[in-house]
CSV table of C-alpha atoms in Angstrom, one decimal:
chain,number,residue,atom,x,y,z
A,4,ASN,CA,97.6,71.5,36.4
A,5,ALA,CA,96.0,73.5,33.6
A,6,GLY,CA,96.6,71.0,30.8
A,7,VAL,CA,96.7,72.7,27.4
A,8,THR,CA,96.0,76.4,27.3
A,9,GLN,CA,95.2,78.3,24.1
A,10,THR,CA,95.0,82.0,23.6
A,11,PRO,CA,93.1,83.9,22.4
A,12,LYS,CA,89.7,82.1,22.3
A,13,PHE,CA,88.3,84.3,19.6
A,14,GLN,CA,90.0,86.5,17.0
A,15,VAL,CA,88.9,88.5,13.9
A,16,LEU,CA,91.6,89.4,11.4
A,17,LYS,CA,91.6,91.4,8.2
A,18,THR,CA,93.0,89.8,5.1
A,19,GLY,CA,96.7,90.2,5.0
A,20,GLN,CA,97.2,90.6,8.7
A,21,SER,CA,99.5,88.4,10.7
A,22,MET,CA,99.1,87.0,14.1
A,23,THR,CA,100.3,84.3,16.5
A,24,LEU,CA,98.1,81.7,18.2
A,25,GLN,CA,99.5,80.7,21.5
A,26,CYS,CA,99.6,77.2,23.0
A,27,ALA,CA,101.1,76.1,26.3
A,28,GLN,CA,101.0,72.9,28.2
A,29,ASP,CA,102.2,72.1,31.7
A,30,MET,CA,102.2,68.3,31.5
A,31,ASN,CA,105.8,68.0,30.3
A,32,HIS,CA,104.6,66.4,27.0
A,33,GLU,CA,107.2,66.0,24.3
A,34,TYR,CA,104.7,65.9,21.4
A,35,MET,CA,102.6,68.9,20.4
A,36,SER,CA,100.5,69.6,17.3
A,37,TRP,CA,98.2,72.0,15.7
A,38,TYR,CA,94.9,71.1,13.9
A,39,ARG,CA,92.3,73.1,12.2
A,40,GLN,CA,88.7,72.0,12.2
A,41,ASP,CA,86.3,73.0,9.4
A,42,PRO,CA,82.6,71.8,9.2
A,43,GLY,CA,82.4,68.3,7.8
A,44,MET,CA,86.1,67.8,7.5
A,45,GLY,CA,87.1,66.7,10.9
A,46,LEU,CA,90.5,67.7,12.2
A,47,ARG,CA,93.4,68.3,9.8
A,48,LEU,CA,97.0,68.4,11.0
A,49,ILE,CA,98.9,71.7,10.3
A,50,HIS,CA,102.2,71.3,12.0
A,51,TYR,CA,103.7,69.1,14.7
A,52,SER,CA,106.7,68.9,17.0
A,53,VAL,CA,108.3,65.9,18.6
A,54,GLY,CA,110.4,68.0,21.0
A,55,ALA,CA,112.0,71.4,21.6
A,56,GLY,CA,113.8,72.5,18.5
A,57,ILE,CA,112.1,70.0,16.2
A,58,THR,CA,109.1,70.7,14.0
A,59,ASP,CA,107.6,69.3,10.9
A,60,GLN,CA,104.7,69.8,8.5
A,61,GLY,CA,101.4,68.1,8.6
A,62,GLU,CA,98.6,67.7,6.0
A,63,VAL,CA,97.8,71.4,5.5
A,64,PRO,CA,100.9,73.5,6.4
A,65,ASN,CA,100.7,76.3,3.8
A,66,GLY,CA,100.3,79.8,5.2
A,67,TYR,CA,101.4,78.7,8.7
A,68,ASN,CA,104.7,78.7,10.6
A,69,VAL,CA,105.6,77.1,13.9
A,70,SER,CA,108.6,77.0,16.3
A,71,ARG,CA,109.3,75.1,19.5
A,72,SER,CA,111.9,76.8,21.6
A,73,THR,CA,110.7,75.2,24.9
A,74,THR,CA,108.9,72.0,25.8
A,75,GLU,CA,105.9,74.0,27.1
A,76,ASP,CA,105.2,76.3,24.2
A,77,PHE,CA,104.2,75.8,20.6
A,78,PRO,CA,102.9,78.9,18.9
A,79,LEU,CA,101.3,78.9,15.5
A,80,ARG,CA,101.9,81.9,13.2
A,81,LEU,CA,99.7,83.0,10.4
A,82,LEU,CA,101.9,84.9,8.0
A,83,SER,CA,99.3,86.7,5.9
A,84,ALA,CA,95.8,85.8,6.8
A,85,ALA,CA,93.3,84.7,4.1
A,86,PRO,CA,89.6,84.1,4.3
A,87,SER,CA,90.3,80.4,3.7
A,88,GLN,CA,92.1,80.3,7.1
A,89,THR,CA,88.8,81.0,8.8
A,90,SER,CA,88.5,78.0,11.1
A,91,VAL,CA,88.7,76.7,14.6
A,92,TYR,CA,92.3,75.9,15.6
A,93,PHE,CA,93.1,73.3,18.2
A,94,CYS,CA,96.5,72.6,19.9
A,95,ALA,CA,97.1,69.2,21.2
A,96,SER,CA,99.8,67.5,23.2
A,97,SER,CA,100.8,63.9,24.0
A,98,TYR,CA,103.4,62.2,26.2
A,99,ARG,CA,105.3,60.9,23.1
A,100,ASP,CA,104.8,60.9,19.3
A,101,GLY,CA,103.9,57.8,17.3
A,102,GLY,CA,100.2,57.7,18.1
A,103,LEU,CA,100.6,55.4,21.1
A,104,TYR,CA,99.4,57.9,23.8
A,105,GLY,CA,96.2,59.8,24.0
A,106,TYR,CA,96.1,63.5,23.1
A,107,THR,CA,95.0,66.3,25.3
A,108,PHE,CA,93.4,69.2,23.4
A,109,GLY,CA,93.2,72.9,24.2
A,110,SER,CA,89.9,74.6,24.2
A,111,GLY,CA,90.5,76.1,20.7
A,112,THR,CA,90.8,79.4,19.0
A,113,ARG,CA,88.0,80.5,16.7
A,114,LEU,CA,89.5,82.6,14.0
A,115,THR,CA,87.6,84.6,11.4
A,116,VAL,CA,89.4,86.3,8.5
A,117,VAL,CA,87.4,89.0,6.8
B,6,GLN,CA,95.6,59.7,4.7
B,7,GLN,CA,92.4,60.2,6.7
B,8,PRO,CA,90.5,57.2,8.0
B,9,VAL,CA,86.9,56.8,6.8
B,10,GLN,CA,84.1,56.8,9.4
B,11,SER,CA,80.6,55.5,9.1
B,12,PRO,CA,77.8,56.4,9.5
B,13,GLN,CA,78.1,60.2,9.3
B,14,ALA,CA,75.3,60.6,11.8
B,15,VAL,CA,73.1,58.5,14.1
B,16,ILE,CA,70.0,59.4,16.2
B,17,LEU,CA,69.2,57.2,19.2
B,18,ARG,CA,66.8,57.1,22.0
B,19,GLU,CA,68.1,56.6,25.5
B,20,GLY,CA,69.0,53.0,26.1
B,21,GLU,CA,69.5,52.1,22.5
B,22,ASP,CA,72.8,50.8,21.1
B,23,ALA,CA,74.9,52.0,18.1
B,24,VAL,CA,78.1,51.1,16.3
B,25,ILE,CA,80.5,53.5,14.7
B,26,ASN,CA,83.1,52.1,12.3
B,27,CYS,CA,86.5,53.5,11.3
B,28,SER,CA,88.4,52.1,8.4
B,29,SER,CA,91.9,52.8,7.0
B,30,SER,CA,93.6,51.9,3.7
B,31,LYS,CA,96.9,51.6,5.5
B,32,ALA,CA,97.9,49.0,8.0
B,33,LEU,CA,97.0,50.1,11.5
B,34,TYR,CA,99.0,49.7,14.7
B,35,SER,CA,96.8,51.9,16.9
B,36,VAL,CA,93.4,53.6,16.7
B,37,HIS,CA,92.3,56.5,18.9
B,38,TRP,CA,88.7,57.5,19.7
B,39,TYR,CA,87.6,61.0,20.8
B,40,ARG,CA,84.3,62.6,21.6
B,41,GLN,CA,83.6,66.3,21.0
B,42,LYS,CA,80.6,68.1,22.4
B,43,HIS,CA,79.4,71.1,20.5
B,44,GLY,CA,81.6,74.2,21.0
B,45,GLU,CA,84.2,72.2,23.1
B,46,ALA,CA,87.5,70.5,22.5
B,47,PRO,CA,87.8,66.8,21.6
B,48,VAL,CA,88.2,64.6,24.6
B,49,PHE,CA,90.2,61.4,24.5
B,50,LEU,CA,88.2,58.2,25.2
B,51,MET,CA,90.5,55.3,24.5
B,52,ILE,CA,93.3,53.9,22.4
B,53,LEU,CA,93.4,50.5,20.9
B,54,LEU,CA,96.8,49.0,20.1
B,55,LYS,CA,97.7,46.3,17.6
B,56,GLY,CA,97.5,42.9,19.4
B,57,GLY,CA,95.8,44.5,22.4
B,58,GLU,CA,92.6,43.8,24.1
B,59,GLN,CA,89.2,45.5,23.7
B,60,MET,CA,89.0,48.8,25.6
B,61,ARG,CA,86.1,50.4,27.5
B,62,HIS,CA,85.2,53.8,28.7
B,63,GLU,CA,82.1,53.7,30.9
B,64,LYS,CA,79.5,51.8,28.7
B,65,ILE,CA,81.4,52.7,25.5
B,66,SER,CA,83.7,50.0,24.2
B,67,ALA,CA,85.8,49.5,21.1
B,68,SER,CA,87.4,46.7,19.1
B,69,PHE,CA,90.3,46.6,16.7
B,70,ASN,CA,90.4,44.3,13.7
B,71,GLU,CA,93.9,44.3,12.3
B,72,LYS,CA,93.1,42.1,9.3
B,73,LYS,CA,90.3,44.4,8.2
B,74,GLN,CA,92.2,47.5,9.1
B,75,GLN,CA,89.1,48.6,11.0
B,76,SER,CA,88.0,49.7,14.4
B,77,SER,CA,84.5,49.8,15.8
B,78,LEU,CA,83.1,51.9,18.7
B,79,TYR,CA,80.1,50.4,20.5
B,80,LEU,CA,77.7,52.7,22.3
B,81,THR,CA,75.8,50.4,24.7
B,82,ALA,CA,72.6,51.5,26.5
B,83,SER,CA,73.1,55.1,25.4
B,84,GLN,CA,72.7,58.0,27.7
B,85,LEU,CA,71.9,61.6,26.9
B,86,SER,CA,75.5,62.4,27.8
B,87,TYR,CA,76.8,60.3,24.9
B,88,SER,CA,75.6,63.0,22.4
B,89,GLY,CA,78.4,64.5,20.5
B,90,THR,CA,80.7,63.9,17.5
B,91,TYR,CA,83.0,60.9,17.7
B,92,PHE,CA,86.3,60.9,15.9
B,93,CYS,CA,88.7,58.1,15.2
B,94,GLY,CA,92.4,58.9,14.7
B,95,THR,CA,95.1,56.7,13.1
B,96,GLY,CA,98.7,56.8,12.1
B,97,TYR,CA,102.0,58.1,13.4
B,98,LYS,CA,100.9,61.7,13.2
B,99,LEU,CA,97.3,61.0,14.0
B,100,SER,CA,95.0,61.7,11.1
B,101,PHE,CA,91.3,62.0,12.0
B,102,GLY,CA,88.2,60.8,10.3
B,103,ALA,CA,85.5,63.3,9.4
B,104,GLY,CA,83.5,62.3,12.5
B,105,THR,CA,80.2,60.7,13.4
B,106,THR,CA,77.5,62.9,15.0
B,107,VAL,CA,75.5,61.0,17.7
B,108,THR,CA,72.3,62.5,19.0
B,109,VAL,CA,70.7,60.7,22.0
B,110,ARG,CA,67.1,61.7,22.7
B,111,ALA,CA,65.1,61.1,25.8
């Protein structure tokens, strides 16, 4: 039981490049979400999914796309990287949506855009 | 809308107590608490539900005041392992506060 697995752990991108951050969970959780963490700002929600085929925007969705083709996987795509997207990205999952169950977080991806 | 946490930081000696507050401008039906060690992922501590009882994780407990739209986290007889940043989360899609950094010194 690996929990929530994120890859890669570290990534350096050049401005304008695209990439996909991977997130997979093996707990059969319906709800998955992506957060970015910047110093002094806590965790901000980018996108979330309440189940396979269903996604929606969070607080800071611009510049990011997501899809959810399976229950297990929830990749985050950066379309054209910008220095403002330098951050630590966390994927999280929960049994259900609605904030009634605890979240399990992945170990994070530290992204630097130069 | 993000909840507001206070204080931003607190420094304790082992064995001392501290309280962290989390307030929301919206009506709350649940509050989550997480702890994050430096360089690691946030770890779920507990969830408080509207109308539910006070929760506890080791010697860390929390309360939920629905009328004040506020939750408080109580660090009792702090240990070195309690050091980290504590986040509260509220709402349907879980918005997090900016965090409270706790440093426990020997």
